[in-house]
PDB file of C-alpha atoms in Angstrom:
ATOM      1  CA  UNK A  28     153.702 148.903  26.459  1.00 46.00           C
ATOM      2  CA  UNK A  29     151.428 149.121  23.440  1.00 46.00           C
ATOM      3  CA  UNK A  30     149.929 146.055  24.442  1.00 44.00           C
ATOM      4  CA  UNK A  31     149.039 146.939  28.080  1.00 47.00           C
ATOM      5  CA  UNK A  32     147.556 150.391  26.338  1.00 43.00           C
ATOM      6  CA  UNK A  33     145.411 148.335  24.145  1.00 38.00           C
ATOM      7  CA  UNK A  34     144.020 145.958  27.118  1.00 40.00           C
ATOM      8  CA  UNK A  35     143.575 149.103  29.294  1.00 36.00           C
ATOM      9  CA  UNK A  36     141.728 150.943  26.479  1.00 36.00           C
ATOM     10  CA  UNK A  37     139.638 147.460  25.906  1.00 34.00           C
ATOM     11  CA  UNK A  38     138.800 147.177  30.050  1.00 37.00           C
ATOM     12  CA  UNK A  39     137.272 150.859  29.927  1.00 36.00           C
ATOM     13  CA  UNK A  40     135.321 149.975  26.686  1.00 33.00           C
ATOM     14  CA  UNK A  41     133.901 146.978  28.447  1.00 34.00           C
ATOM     15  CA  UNK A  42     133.405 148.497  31.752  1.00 37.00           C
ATOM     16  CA  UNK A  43     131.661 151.643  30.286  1.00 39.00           C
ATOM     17  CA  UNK A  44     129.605 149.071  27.807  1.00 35.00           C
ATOM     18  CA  UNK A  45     128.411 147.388  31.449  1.00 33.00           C
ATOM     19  CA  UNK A  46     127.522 150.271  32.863  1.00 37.00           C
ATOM     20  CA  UNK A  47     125.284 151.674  30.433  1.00 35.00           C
ATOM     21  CA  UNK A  48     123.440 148.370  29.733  1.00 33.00           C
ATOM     22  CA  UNK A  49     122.747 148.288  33.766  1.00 42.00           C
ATOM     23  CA  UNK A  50     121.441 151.415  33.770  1.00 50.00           C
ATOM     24  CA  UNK A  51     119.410 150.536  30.868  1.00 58.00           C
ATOM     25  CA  UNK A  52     117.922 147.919  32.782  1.00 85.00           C
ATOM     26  CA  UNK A  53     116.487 150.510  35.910  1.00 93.00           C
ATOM     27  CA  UNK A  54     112.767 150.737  36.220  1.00 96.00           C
ATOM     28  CA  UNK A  55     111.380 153.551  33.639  1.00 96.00           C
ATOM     29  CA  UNK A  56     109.680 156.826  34.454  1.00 95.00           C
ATOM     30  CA  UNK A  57     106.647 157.901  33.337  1.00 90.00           C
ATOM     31  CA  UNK A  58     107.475 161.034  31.366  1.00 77.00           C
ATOM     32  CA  UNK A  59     105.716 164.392  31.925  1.00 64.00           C
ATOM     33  CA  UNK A  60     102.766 164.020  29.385  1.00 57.00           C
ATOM     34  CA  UNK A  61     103.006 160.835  27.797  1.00 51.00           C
ATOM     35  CA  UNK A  62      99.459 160.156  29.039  1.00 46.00           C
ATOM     36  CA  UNK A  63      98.159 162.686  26.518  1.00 34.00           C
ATOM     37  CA  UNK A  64      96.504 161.144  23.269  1.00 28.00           C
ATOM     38  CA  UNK A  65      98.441 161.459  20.100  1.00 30.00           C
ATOM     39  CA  UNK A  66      98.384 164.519  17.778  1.00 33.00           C
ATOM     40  CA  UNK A  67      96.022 164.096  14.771  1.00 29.00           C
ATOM     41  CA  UNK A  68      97.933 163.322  11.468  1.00 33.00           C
ATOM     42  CA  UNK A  69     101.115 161.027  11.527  1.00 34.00           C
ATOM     43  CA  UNK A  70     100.691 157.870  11.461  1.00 35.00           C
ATOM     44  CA  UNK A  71      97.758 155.854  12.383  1.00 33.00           C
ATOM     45  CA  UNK A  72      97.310 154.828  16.092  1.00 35.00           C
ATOM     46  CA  UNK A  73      98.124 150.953  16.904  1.00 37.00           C
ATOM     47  CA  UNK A  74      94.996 148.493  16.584  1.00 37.00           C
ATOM     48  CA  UNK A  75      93.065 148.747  20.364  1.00 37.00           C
ATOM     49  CA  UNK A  76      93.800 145.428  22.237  1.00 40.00           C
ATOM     50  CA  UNK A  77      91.113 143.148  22.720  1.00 41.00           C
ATOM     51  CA  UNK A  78      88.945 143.887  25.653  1.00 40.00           C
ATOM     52  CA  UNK A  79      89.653 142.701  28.987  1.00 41.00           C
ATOM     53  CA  UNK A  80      93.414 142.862  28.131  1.00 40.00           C
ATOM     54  CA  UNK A  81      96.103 145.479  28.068  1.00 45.00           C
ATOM     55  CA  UNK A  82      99.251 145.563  25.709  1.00 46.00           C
ATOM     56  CA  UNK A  83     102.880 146.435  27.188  1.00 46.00           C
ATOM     57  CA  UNK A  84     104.182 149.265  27.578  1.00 50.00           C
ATOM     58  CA  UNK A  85     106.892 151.060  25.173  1.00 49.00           C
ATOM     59  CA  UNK A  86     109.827 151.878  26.272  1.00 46.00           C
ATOM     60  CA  UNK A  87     109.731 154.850  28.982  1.00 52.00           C
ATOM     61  CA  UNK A  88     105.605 154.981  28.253  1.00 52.00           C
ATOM     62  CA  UNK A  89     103.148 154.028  30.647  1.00 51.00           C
ATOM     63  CA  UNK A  90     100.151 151.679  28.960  1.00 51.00           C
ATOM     64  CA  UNK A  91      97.549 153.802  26.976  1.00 47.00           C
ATOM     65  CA  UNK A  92      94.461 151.858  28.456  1.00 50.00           C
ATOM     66  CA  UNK A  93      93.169 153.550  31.890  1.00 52.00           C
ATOM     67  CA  UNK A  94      91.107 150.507  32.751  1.00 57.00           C
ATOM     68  CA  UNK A  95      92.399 148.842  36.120  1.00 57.00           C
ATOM     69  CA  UNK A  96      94.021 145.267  34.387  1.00 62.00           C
ATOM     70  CA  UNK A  97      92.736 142.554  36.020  1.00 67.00           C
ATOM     71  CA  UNK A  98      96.445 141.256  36.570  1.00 82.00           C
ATOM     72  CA  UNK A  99      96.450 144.209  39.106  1.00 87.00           C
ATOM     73  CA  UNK A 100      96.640 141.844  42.381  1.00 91.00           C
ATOM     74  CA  UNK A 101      99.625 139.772  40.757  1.00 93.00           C
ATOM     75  CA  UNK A 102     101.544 142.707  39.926  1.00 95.00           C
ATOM     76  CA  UNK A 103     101.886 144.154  43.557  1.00 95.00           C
ATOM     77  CA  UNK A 104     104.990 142.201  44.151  1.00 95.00           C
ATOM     78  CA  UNK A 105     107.209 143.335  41.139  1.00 96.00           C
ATOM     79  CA  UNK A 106     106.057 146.432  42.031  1.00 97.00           C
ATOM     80  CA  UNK A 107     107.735 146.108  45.745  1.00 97.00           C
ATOM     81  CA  UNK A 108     110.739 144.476  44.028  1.00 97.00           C
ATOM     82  CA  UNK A 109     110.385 148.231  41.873  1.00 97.00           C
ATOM     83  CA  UNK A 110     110.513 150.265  44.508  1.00 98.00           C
ATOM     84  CA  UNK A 111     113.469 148.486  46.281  1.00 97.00           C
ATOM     85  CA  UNK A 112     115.545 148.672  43.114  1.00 97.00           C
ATOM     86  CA  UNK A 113     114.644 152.759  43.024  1.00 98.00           C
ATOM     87  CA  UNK A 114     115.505 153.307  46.414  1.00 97.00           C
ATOM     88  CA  UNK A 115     118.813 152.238  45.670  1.00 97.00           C
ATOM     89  CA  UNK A 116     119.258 154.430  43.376  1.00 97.00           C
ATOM     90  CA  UNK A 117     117.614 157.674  44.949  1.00 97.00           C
ATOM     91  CA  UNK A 118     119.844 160.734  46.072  1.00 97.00           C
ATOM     92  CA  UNK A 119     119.287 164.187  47.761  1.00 97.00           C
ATOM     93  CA  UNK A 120     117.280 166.720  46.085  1.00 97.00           C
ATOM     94  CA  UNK A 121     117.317 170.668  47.494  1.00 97.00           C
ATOM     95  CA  UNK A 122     116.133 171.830  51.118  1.00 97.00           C
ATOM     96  CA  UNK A 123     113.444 174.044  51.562  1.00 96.00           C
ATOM     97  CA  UNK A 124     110.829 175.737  53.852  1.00 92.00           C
ATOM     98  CA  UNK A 125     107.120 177.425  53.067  1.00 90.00           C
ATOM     99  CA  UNK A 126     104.752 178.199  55.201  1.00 87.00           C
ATOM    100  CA  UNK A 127     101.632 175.350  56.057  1.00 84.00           C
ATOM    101  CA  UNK A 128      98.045 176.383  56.055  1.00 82.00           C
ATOM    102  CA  UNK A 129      98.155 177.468  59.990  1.00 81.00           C
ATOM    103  CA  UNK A 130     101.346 179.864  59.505  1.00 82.00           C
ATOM    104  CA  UNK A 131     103.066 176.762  61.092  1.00 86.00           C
ATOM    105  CA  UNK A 132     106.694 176.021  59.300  1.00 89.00           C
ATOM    106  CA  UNK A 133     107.267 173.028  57.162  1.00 91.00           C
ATOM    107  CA  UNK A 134     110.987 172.165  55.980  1.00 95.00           C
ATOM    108  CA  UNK A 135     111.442 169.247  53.781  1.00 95.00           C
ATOM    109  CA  UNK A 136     114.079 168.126  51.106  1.00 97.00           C
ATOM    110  CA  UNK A 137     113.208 166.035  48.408  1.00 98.00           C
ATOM    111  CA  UNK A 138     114.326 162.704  46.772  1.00 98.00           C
ATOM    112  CA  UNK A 139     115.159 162.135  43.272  1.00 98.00           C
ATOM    113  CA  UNK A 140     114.819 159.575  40.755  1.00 97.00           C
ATOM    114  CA  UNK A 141     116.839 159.927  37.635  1.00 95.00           C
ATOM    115  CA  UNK A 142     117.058 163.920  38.264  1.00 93.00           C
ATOM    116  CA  UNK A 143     112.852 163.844  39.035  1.00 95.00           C
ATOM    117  CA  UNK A 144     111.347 164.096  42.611  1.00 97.00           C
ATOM    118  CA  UNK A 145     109.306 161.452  43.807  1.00 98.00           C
ATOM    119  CA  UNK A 146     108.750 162.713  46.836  1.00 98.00           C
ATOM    120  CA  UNK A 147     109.711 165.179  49.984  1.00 98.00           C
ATOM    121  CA  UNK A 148     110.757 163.881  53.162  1.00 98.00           C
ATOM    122  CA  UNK A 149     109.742 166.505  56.018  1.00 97.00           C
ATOM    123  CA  UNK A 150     111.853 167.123  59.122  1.00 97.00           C
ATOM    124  CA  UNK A 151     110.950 169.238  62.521  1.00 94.00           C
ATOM    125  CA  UNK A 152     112.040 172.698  62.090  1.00 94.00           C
ATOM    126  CA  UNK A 153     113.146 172.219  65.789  1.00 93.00           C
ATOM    127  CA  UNK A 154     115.250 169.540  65.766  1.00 93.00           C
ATOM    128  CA  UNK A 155     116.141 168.471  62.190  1.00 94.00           C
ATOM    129  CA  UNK A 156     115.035 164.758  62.825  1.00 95.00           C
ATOM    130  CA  UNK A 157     112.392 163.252  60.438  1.00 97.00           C
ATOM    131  CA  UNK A 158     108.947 163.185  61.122  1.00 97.00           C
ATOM    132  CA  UNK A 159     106.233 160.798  59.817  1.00 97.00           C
ATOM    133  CA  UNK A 160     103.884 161.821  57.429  1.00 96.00           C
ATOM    134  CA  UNK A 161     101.005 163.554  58.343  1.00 92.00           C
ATOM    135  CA  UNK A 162     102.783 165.587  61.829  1.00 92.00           C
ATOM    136  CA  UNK A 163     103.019 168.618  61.201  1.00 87.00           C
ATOM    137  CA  UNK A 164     105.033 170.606  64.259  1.00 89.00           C
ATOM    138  CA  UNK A 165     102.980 174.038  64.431  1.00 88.00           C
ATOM    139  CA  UNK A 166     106.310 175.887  64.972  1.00 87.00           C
ATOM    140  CA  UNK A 167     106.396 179.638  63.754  1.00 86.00           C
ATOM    141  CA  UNK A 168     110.289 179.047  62.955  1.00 87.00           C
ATOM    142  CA  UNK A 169     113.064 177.173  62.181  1.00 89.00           C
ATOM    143  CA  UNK A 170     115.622 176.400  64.957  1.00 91.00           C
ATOM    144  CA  UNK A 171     117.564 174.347  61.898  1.00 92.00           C
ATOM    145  CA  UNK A 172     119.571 175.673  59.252  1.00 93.00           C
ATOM    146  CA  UNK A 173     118.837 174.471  55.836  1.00 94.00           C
ATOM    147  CA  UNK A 174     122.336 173.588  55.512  1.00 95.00           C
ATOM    148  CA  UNK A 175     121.993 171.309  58.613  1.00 95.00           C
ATOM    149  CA  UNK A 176     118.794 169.864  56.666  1.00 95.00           C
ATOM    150  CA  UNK A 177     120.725 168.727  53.520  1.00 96.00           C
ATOM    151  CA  UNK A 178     123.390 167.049  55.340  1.00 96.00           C
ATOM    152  CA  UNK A 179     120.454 165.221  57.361  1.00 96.00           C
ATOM    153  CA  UNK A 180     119.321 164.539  54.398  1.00 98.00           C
ATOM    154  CA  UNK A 181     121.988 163.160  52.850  1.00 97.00           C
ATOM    155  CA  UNK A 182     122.631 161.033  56.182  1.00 97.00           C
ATOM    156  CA  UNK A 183     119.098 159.415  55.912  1.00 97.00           C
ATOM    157  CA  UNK A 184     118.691 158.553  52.439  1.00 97.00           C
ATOM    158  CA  UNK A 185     121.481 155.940  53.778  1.00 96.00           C
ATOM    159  CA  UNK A 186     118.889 154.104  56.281  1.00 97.00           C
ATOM    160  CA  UNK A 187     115.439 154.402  53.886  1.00 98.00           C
ATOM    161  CA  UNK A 188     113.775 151.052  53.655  1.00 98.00           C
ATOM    162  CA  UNK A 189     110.770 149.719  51.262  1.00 97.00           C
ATOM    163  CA  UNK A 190     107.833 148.754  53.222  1.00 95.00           C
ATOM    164  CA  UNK A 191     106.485 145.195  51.991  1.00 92.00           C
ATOM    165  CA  UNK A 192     103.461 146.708  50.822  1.00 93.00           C
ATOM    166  CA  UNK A 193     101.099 148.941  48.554  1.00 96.00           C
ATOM    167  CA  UNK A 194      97.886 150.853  48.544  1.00 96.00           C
ATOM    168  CA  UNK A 195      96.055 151.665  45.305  1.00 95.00           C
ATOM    169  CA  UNK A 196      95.002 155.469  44.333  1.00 92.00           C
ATOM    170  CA  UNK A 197      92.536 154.596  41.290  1.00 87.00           C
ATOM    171  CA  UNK A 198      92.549 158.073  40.104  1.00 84.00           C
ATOM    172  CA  UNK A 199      96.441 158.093  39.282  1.00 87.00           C
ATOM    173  CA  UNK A 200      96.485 153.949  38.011  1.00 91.00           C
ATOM    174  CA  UNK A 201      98.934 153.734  40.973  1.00 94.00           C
ATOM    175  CA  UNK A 202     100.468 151.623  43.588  1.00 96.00           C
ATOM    176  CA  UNK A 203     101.748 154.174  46.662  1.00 97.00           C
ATOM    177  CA  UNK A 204     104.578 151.963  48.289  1.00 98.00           C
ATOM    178  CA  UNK A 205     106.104 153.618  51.571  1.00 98.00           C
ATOM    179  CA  UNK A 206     109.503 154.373  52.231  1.00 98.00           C
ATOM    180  CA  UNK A 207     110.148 154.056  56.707  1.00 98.00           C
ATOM    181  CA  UNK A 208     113.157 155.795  58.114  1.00 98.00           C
ATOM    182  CA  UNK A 209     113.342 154.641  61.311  1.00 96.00           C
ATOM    183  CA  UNK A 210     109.753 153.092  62.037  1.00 96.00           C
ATOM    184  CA  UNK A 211     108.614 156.301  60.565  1.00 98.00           C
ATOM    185  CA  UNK A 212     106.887 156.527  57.248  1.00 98.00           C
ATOM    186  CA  UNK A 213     108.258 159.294  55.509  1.00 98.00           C
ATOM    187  CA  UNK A 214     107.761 159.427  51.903  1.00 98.00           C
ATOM    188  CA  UNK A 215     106.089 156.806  49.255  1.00 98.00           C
ATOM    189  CA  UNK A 216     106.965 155.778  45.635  1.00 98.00           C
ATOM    190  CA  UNK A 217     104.511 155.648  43.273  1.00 97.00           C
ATOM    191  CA  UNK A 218     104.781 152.983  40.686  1.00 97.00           C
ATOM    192  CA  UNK A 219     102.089 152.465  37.765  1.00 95.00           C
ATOM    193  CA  UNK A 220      99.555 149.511  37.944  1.00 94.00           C
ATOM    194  CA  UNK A 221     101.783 147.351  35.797  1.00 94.00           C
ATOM    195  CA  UNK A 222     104.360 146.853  38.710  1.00 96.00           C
ATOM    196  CA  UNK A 223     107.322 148.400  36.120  1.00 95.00           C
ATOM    197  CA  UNK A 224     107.278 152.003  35.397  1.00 96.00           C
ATOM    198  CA  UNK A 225     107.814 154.565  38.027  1.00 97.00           C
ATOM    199  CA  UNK A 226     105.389 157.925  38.567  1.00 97.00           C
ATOM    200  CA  UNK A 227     107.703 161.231  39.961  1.00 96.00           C
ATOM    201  CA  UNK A 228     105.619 163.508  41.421  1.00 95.00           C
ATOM    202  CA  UNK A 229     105.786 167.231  39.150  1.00 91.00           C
ATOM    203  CA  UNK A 230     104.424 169.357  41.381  1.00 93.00           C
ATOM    204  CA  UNK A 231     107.269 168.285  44.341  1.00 95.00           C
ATOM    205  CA  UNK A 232     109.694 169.377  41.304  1.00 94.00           C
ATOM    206  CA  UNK A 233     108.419 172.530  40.316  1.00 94.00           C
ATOM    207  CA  UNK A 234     108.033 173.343  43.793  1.00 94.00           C
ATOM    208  CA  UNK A 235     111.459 172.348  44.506  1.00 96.00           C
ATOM    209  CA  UNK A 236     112.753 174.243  41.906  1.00 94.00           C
ATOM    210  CA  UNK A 237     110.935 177.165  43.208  1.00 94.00           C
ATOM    211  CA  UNK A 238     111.465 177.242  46.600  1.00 94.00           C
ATOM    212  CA  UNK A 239     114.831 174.950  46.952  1.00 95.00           C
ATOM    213  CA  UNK A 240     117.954 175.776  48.256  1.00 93.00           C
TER     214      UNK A 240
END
């Protein structure tokens, strides 16, 4: 008995060892601010890399260097195989409506990342079905409930697929990847010019945390 105790004990040490180390291994984010220049004092800030190149990045830090790397091309495919690891690891974030900038009604949940929105995925207030981005239904209300919504939500996260391709915003040192639900483009993921570490989106958080339900 003692001995099936012990191997039991062992399994769950193993197991939970696994575990961890796999989530170890998930793409980084970029944390809130880590863009910011050191704080004077401390110790003295690593040697700059030689130009024309750019050094790794730390451990759950994006690259200090804003200069687009010229490796930029041959990084778009690890950061496709980025995004298709995150989306298997995104889940539901809260339901919530505002108003748009014509009065009309905009309902959207949003997806998370390691507790962090990346993005919102917007559904027609009549209907509850997604909608691409960029339509915007100029509905005065919801027909939905919001409780309908995050069960949609839920339900669609399910059938999100990675798009096999990227556009570059220069201003954020970004690839935007998009995520289709049903031929539809209905969110992106934004991952960082070196193909590896993965940008949430702040504003979609405090705005969820605001407004969601």
């Amino acid at each position: 008995m003692r001995k099936r105790g012990t191997a039991l004990l062992l399994m769950l040490v193993l197991l939970g060892g696994s575990s961890i180390a796999y989530a170890q291994n998930l793409p980084p984010l970029i944390l809130q601010g880590s863009q910011t220049p050191p704080p004077s004092g401390g110790n003295p800030p690593p040697p700059s890399p030689a130009p024309g190149t750019n050094p790794p990045p730390e451990p759950n830090q994006p690259p200090v260097s804003t200069n687009m790397p010229q490796n930029l091309l041959a990084n778009i495919p690890r950061a496709v195989q980025t995004a298709e690891i995150v989306l298997k690891y995104i889940h539901p974030g809260k339901v919530w409506l505002v108003r748009g900038p014509q009065g009309e009604t905009v309902l959207k949940g949003a997806i998370l990342y390691q507790g962090v929105a990346l993005d919102t995925i917007r559904f027609d207030p009549m209907t509850g079905n997604t909608i691409p981005c960029g339509y915007n239904p100029r509905v005065p209300n919801a027909s939905v409930s919001i409780e309908l919504v995050k069960r949609k939500l839920c339900e669609v996260i399910k059938g999100l697929k990675i798009a096999p391709g990227v556009e570059y915003r220069e201003p954020e040192a970004c690839m935007i990847i998009p995520i289709i639900h049903e031929f539809k483009i209905v969110a992106h993921i934004k991952i960082y010019q070196d193909g590896i570490h993965v940008v949430p989106d702040y504003i979609v958080t405090q705005e969820m945390n605001a407004y969601g339900k």
